[in-house]
Coordinates of C-alpha atoms and ligand atoms in Angstrom, one line a residue:
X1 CA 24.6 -300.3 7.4
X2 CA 26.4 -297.6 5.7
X3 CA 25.8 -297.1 1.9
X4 CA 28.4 -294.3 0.0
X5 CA 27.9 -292.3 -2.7
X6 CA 28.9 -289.4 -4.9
X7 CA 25.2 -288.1 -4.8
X8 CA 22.0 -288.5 -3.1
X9 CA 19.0 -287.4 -4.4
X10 CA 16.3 -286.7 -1.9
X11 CA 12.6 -287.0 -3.5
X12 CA 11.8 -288.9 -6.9
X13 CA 9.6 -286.3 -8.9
X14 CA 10.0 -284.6 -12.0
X15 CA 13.3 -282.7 -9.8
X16 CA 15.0 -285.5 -9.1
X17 CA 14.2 -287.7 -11.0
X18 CA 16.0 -285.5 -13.6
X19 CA 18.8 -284.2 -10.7
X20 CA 19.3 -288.0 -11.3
X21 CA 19.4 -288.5 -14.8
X22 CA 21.5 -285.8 -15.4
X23 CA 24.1 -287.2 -12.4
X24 CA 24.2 -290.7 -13.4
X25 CA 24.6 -290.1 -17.1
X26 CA 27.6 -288.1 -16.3
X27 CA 29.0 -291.3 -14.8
X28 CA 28.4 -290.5 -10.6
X29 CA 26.9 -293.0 -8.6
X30 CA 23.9 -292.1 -7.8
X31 CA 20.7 -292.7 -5.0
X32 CA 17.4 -291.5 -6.2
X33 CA 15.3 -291.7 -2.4
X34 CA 12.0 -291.5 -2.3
X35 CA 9.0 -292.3 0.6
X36 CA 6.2 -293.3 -2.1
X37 CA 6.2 -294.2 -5.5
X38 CA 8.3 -292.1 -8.1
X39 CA 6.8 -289.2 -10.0
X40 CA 5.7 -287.2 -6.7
X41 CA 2.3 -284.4 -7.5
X42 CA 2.7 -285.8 -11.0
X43 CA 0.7 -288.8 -9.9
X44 CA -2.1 -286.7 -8.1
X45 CA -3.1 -285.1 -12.1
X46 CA -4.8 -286.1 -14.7
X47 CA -3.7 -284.3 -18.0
X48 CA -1.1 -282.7 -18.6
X49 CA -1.0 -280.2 -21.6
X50 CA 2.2 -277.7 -20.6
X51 CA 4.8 -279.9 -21.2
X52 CA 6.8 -279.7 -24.1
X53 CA 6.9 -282.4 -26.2
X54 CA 3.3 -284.1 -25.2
X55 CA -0.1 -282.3 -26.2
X56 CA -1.4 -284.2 -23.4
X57 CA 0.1 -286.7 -21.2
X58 CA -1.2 -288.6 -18.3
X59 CA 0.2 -287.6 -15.1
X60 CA 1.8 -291.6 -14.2
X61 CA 2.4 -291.8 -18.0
X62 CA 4.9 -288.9 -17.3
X63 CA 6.0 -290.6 -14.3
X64 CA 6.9 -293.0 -15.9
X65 CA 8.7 -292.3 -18.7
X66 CA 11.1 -290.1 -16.5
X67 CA 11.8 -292.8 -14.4
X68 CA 12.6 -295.1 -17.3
X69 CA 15.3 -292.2 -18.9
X70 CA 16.5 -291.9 -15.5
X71 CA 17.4 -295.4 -14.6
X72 CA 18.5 -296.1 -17.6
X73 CA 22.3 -294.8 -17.0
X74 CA 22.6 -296.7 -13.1
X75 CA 20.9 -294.3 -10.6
X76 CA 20.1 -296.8 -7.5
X77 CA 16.4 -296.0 -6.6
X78 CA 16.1 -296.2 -3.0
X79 CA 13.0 -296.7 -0.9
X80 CA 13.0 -294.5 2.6
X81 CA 11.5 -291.7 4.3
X82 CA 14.0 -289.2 5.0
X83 CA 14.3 -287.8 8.7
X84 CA 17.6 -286.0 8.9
X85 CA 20.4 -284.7 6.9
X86 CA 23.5 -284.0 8.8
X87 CA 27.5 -282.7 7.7
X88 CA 30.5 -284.2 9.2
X89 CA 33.6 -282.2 9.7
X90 CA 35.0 -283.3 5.7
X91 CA 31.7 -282.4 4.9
X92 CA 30.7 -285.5 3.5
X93 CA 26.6 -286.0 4.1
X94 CA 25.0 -288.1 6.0
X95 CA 21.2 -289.0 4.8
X96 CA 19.3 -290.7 7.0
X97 CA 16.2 -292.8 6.7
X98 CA 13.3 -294.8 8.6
X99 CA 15.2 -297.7 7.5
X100 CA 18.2 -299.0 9.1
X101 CA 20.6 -297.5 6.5
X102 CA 22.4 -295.0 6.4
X103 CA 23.6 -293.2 3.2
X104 CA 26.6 -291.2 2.6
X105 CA 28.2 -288.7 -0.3
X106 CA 29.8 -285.6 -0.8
X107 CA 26.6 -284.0 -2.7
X108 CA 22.9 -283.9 -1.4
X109 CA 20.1 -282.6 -4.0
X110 CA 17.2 -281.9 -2.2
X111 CA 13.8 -282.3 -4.6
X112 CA 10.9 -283.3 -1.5
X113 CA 8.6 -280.7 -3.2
X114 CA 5.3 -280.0 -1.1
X115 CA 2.2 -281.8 -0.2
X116 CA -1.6 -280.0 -0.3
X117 CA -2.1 -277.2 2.6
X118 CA -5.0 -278.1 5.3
X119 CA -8.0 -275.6 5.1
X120 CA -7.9 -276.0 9.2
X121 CA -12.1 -276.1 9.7
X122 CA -14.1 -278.8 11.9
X123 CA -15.1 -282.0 10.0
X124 CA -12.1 -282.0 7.8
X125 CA -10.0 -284.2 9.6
X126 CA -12.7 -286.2 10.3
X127 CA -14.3 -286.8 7.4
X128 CA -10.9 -287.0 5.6
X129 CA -10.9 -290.2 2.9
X130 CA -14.9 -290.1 3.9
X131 CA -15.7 -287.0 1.2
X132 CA -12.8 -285.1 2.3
X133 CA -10.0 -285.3 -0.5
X134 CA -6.7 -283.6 -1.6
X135 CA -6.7 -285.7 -4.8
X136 CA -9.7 -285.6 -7.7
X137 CA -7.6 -288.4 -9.9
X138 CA -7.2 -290.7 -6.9
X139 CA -10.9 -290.4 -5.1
X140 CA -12.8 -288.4 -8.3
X141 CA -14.4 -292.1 -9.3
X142 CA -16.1 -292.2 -5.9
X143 CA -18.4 -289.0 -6.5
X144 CA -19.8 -290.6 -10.1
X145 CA -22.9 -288.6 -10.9
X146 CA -22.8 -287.1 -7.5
X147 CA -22.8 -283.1 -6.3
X148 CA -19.0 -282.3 -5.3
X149 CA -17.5 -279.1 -4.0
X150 CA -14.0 -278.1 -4.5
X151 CA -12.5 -275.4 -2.3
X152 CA -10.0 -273.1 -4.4
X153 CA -8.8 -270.4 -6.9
X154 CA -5.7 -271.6 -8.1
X155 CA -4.6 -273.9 -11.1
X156 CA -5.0 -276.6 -9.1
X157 CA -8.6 -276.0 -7.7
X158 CA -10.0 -275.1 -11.6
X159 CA -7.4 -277.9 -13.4
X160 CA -9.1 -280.6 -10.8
X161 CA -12.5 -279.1 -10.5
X162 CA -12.7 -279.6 -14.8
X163 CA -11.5 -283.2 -13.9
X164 CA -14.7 -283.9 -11.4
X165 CA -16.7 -282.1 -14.0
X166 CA -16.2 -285.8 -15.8
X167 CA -17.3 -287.5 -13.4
X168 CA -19.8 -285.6 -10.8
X169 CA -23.1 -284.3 -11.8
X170 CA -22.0 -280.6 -10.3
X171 CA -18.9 -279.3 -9.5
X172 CA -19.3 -276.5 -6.8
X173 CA -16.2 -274.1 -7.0
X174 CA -16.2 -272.2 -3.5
X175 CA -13.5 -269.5 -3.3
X176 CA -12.6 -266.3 -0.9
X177 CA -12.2 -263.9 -3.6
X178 CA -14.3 -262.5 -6.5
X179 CA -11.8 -263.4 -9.2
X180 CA -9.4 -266.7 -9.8
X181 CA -6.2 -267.1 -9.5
X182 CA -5.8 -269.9 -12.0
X183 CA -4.4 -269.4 -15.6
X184 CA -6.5 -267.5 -18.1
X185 CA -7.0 -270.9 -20.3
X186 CA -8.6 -272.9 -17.2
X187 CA -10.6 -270.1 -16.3
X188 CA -12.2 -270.1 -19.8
X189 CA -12.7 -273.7 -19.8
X190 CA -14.0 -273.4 -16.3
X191 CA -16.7 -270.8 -17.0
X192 CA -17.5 -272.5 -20.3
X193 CA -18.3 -275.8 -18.4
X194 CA -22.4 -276.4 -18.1
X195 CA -21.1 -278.3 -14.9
X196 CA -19.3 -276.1 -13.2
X197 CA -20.7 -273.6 -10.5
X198 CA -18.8 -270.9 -8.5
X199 CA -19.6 -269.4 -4.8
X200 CA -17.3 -266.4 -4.9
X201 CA -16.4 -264.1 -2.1
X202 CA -16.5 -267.1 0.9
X203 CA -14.9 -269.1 3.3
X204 CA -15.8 -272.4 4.5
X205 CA -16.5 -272.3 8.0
X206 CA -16.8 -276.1 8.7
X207 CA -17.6 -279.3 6.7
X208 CA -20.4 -281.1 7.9
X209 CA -21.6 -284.6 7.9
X210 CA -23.6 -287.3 9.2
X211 CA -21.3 -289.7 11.2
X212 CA -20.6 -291.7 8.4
X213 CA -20.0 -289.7 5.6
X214 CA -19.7 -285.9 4.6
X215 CA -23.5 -284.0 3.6
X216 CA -22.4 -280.4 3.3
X217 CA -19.8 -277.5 3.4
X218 CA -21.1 -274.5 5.6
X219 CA -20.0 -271.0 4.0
X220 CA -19.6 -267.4 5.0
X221 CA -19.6 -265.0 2.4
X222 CA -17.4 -262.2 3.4
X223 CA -18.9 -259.1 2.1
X224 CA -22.8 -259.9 3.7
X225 CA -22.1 -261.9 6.3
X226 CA -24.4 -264.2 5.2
X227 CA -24.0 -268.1 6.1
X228 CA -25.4 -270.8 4.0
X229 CA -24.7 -275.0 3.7
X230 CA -24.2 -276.3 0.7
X231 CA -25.3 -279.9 0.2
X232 CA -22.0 -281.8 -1.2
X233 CA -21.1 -285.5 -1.2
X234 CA -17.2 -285.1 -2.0
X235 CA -15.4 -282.0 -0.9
X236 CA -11.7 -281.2 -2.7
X237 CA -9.1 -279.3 -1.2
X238 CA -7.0 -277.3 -3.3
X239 CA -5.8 -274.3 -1.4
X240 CA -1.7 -274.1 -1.6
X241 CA 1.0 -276.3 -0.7
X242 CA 3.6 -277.0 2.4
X243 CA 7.4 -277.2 1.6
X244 CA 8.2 -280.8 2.9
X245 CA 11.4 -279.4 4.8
X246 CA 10.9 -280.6 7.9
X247 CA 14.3 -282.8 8.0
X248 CA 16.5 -280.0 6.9
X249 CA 15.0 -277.5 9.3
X250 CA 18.2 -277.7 11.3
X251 CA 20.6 -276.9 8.3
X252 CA 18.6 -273.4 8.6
X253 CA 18.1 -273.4 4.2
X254 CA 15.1 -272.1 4.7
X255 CA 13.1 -268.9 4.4
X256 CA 10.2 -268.3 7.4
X257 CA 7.8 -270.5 5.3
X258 CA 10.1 -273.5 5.1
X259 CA 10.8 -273.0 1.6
X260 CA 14.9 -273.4 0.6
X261 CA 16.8 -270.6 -1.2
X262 CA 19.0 -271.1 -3.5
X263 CA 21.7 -269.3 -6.0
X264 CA 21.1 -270.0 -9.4
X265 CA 23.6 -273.0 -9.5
X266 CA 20.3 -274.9 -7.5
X267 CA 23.3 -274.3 -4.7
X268 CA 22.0 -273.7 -0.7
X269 CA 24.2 -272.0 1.7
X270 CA 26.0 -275.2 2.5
X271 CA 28.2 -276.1 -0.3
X272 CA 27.6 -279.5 -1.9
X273 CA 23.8 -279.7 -0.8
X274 CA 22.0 -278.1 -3.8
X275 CA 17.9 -278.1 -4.0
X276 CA 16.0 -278.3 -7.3
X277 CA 11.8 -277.6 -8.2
X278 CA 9.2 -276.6 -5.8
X279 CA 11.0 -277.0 -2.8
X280 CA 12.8 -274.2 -3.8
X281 CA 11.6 -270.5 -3.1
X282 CA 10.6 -269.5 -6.1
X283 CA 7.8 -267.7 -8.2
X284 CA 7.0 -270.7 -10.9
X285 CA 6.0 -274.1 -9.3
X286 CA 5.5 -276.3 -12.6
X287 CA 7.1 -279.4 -14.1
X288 CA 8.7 -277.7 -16.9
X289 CA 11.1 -275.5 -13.9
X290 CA 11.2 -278.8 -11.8
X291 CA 12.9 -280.7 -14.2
X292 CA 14.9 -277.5 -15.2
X293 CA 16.0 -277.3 -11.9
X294 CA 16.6 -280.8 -11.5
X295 CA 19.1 -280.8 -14.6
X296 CA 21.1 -277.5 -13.4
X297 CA 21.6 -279.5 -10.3
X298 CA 22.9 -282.7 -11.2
X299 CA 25.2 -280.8 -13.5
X300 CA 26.3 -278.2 -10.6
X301 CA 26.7 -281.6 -8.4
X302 CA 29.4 -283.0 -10.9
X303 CA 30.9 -279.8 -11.0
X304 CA 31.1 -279.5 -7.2
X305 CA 32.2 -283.2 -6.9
X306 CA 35.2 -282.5 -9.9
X307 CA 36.4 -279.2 -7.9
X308 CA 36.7 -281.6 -4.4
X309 CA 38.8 -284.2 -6.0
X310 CA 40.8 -281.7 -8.3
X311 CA 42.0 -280.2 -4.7
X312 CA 42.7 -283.3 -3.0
Ligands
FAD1 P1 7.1 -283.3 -6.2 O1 6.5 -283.6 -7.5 O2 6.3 -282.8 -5.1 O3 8.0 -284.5 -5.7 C1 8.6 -284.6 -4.4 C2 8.9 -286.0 -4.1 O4 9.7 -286.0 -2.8 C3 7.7 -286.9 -3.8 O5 7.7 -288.1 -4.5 C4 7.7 -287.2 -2.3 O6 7.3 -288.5 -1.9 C5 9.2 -287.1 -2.0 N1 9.5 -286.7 -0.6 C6 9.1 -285.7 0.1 N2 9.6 -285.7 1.4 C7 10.4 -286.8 1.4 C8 11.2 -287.4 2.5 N3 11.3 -286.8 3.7 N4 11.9 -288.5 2.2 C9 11.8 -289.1 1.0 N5 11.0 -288.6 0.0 C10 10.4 -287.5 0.2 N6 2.5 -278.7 -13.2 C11 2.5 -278.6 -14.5 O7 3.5 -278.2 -15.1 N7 1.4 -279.0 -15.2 C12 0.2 -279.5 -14.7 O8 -0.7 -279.8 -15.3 C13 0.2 -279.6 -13.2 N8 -0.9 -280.1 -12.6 C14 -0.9 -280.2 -11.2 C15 -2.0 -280.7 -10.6 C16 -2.0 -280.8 -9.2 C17 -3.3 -281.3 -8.5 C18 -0.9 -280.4 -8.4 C19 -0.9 -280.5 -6.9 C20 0.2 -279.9 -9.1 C21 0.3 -279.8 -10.5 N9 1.4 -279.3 -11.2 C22 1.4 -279.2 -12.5 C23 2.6 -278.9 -10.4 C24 3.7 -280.0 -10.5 O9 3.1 -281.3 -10.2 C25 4.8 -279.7 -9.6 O10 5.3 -278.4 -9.9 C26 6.0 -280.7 -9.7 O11 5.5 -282.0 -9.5 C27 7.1 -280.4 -8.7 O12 8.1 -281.4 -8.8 P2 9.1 -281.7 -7.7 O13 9.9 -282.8 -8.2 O14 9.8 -280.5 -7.3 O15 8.3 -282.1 -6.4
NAP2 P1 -2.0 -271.8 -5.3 O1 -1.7 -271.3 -6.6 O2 -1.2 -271.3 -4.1 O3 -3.6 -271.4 -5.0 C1 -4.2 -271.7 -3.8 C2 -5.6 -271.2 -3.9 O4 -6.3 -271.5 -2.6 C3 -5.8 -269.7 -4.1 O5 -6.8 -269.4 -4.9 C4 -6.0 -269.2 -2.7 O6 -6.8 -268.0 -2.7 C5 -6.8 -270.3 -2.0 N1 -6.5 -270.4 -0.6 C6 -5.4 -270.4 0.1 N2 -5.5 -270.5 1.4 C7 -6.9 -270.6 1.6 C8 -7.7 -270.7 2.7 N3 -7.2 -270.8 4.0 N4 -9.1 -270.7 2.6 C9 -9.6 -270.7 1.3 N5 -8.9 -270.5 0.2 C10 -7.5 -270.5 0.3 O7 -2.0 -273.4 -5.1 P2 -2.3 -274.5 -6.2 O8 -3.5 -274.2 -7.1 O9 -2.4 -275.8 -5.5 O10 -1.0 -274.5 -7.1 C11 0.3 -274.8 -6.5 C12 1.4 -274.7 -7.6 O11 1.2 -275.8 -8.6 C13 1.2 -273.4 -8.4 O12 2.5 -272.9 -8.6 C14 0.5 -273.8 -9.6 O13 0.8 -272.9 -10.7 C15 1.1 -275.2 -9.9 N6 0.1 -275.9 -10.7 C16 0.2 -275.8 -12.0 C17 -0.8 -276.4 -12.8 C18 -0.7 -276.3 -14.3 O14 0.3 -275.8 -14.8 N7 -1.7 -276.6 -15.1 C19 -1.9 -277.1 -12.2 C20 -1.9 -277.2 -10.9 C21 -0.9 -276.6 -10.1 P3 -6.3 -266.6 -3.2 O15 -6.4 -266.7 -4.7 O16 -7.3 -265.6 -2.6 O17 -4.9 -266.4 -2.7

């Protein structure tokens, strides 16, 4: 079955959620799609304390609250996996899904984001959901008074790491460098925490465990040589993200890391398919430039959608 519209939102986070909002309000109908529940890495974090308007917010609380100003003017939310995007000759866009439907418009904003990078050493894929996790909020509980390691210098590494710190009894940050990368105000609450350790200057070499569950992470630090195991029980992964891309790889919007450039109208190099937040290549990958994104492309979609019918 074929289902039309004048825009299709591909991915339900902050981006298109408001990509949606910002559509449907101005009267288009609209599709918000999405292959999980709405609110995308939202849902993966704890507190939130750099977005305007909240001190601190939950990460599903946020979730939530967009979806709610978002359905609220008529956008259709839409379960499905998206697995190709293809242009007819009148350039209308085809969208489709794992499902047996197919969806149609003249505008396509593309907001799939990214999911956490893969360290790539033995024992991760085997152990994964068995001490191995990508997500402190979602398996954190599990490690309650235990020793956890998180692998990391980013925001995400230190932001989760001060999560564990809750919970755990130690929180083991290994990272390959000597300094962080993570903003200056984690950092300080990092080093302040009594809970927190650092291994600087190493690379995990492989995670290890006992059949059943994860024991240790074996590290190399890069400057001696020197190899040591760290007894663990949970180990986190924080080290980057992948542009989910994949189904617009054909389209060729992308840079050589899968990342899609845009002008500053959110507009690719196909008109009428715009992308909006960290899909995009770009040098801030937050919520406040998500939904920032998000609203300059649901405008720009009107626009482009006003301009078609104004030369019919
Ligand atoms: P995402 O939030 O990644 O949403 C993309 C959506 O697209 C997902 O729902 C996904 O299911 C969907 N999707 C992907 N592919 C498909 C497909 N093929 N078909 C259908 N749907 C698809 N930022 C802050 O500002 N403050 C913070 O405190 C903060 N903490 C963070 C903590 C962690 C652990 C992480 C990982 C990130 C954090 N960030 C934070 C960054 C912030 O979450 C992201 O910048 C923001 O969520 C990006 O929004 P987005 O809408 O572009 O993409
Ligand atoms: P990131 O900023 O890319 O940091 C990734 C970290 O992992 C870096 O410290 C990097 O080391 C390390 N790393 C990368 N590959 C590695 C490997 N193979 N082995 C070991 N270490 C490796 O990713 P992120 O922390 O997930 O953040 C992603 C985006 O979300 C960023 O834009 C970030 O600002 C945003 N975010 C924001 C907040 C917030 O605002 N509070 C919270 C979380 C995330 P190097 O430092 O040596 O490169």
């Amino acid at each position: 079955m074929t289902k039309q519209y004048d825009v299709i939102v591909i991915g339900a986070g902050p981006a298109g959620m408001t990509a949606a909002l910002y559509a449907s309000r101005a009267n288009l109908k609209t599709a918000l799609l999405d292959r999980g529940i709405y609110g995308g890495q939202m849902n993966n974090t704890d507190k939130i304390e750099n977005y305007p308007g909240f001190s601190s917010v939950q990460g599903p609380d946020l979730a939530k609250q967009m979806y709610d100003s978002t359905t609220r003017f008529g956008t259709d939310y839409v379960y499905g996996d998206v697995t190709a995007l293809t242009v007819d000759e009148q350039g209308i866009k085809h969208v489709d899904t794992d499902g047996d439907e197919e969806l149609t418009a003249p505008a396509v904003i593309i907001a799939t984001g990214s999911e956490p990078r893969k360290l790539g050493v033995t024992g991760e894929e085997e152990y994964g959901g068995r001490g191995v996790s990508y997500c402190a909020v979602c398996d954190g509980p599990f490690f309650k008074d235990e020793d956890v390691t998180v692998i990391g210098g980013g925001n995400s590494a230190i932001e989760e790491g001060l999560y564990l710190a809750n919970l755990a009894k130690n929180v083991n940050v290994v990272h390959r460098r000597d300094s962080l990368r993570a903003e200056k105000i984690l950092q300080d609450q990092a080093f302040k925490n009594d809970k927190m350790g650092f291994t600087w200057n190493s690379q995990v070499e492989a995670i290890e465990g006992d059949g059943e569950q994860v024991t240790a992470v074996k590290v190399k630090n890069k400057e001696t040589g020197q190899e040591q195991e760290l007894p663990t029980k949970g180990v986190f992964i924080y080290v980057g993200a992948v542009p989910m891309s994949q189904p617009f790889a054909e389209l060729g919007l992308t840079d050589e890391h899968g990342w899609i450039a845009t002008d500053d109208a959110m507009q690719t190099k196909i008109p009428g398919i715009f992308a909006a937040g960290d899909i995009r290549g770009k040098r801030l990958r937050q919520i406040t430039t998500a939904v920032g994104d998000g609203g300059i492309a649901g405008q720009e979609a009107f626009n482009y959608i006003e301009r078609l019918q104004a030369s019919k």
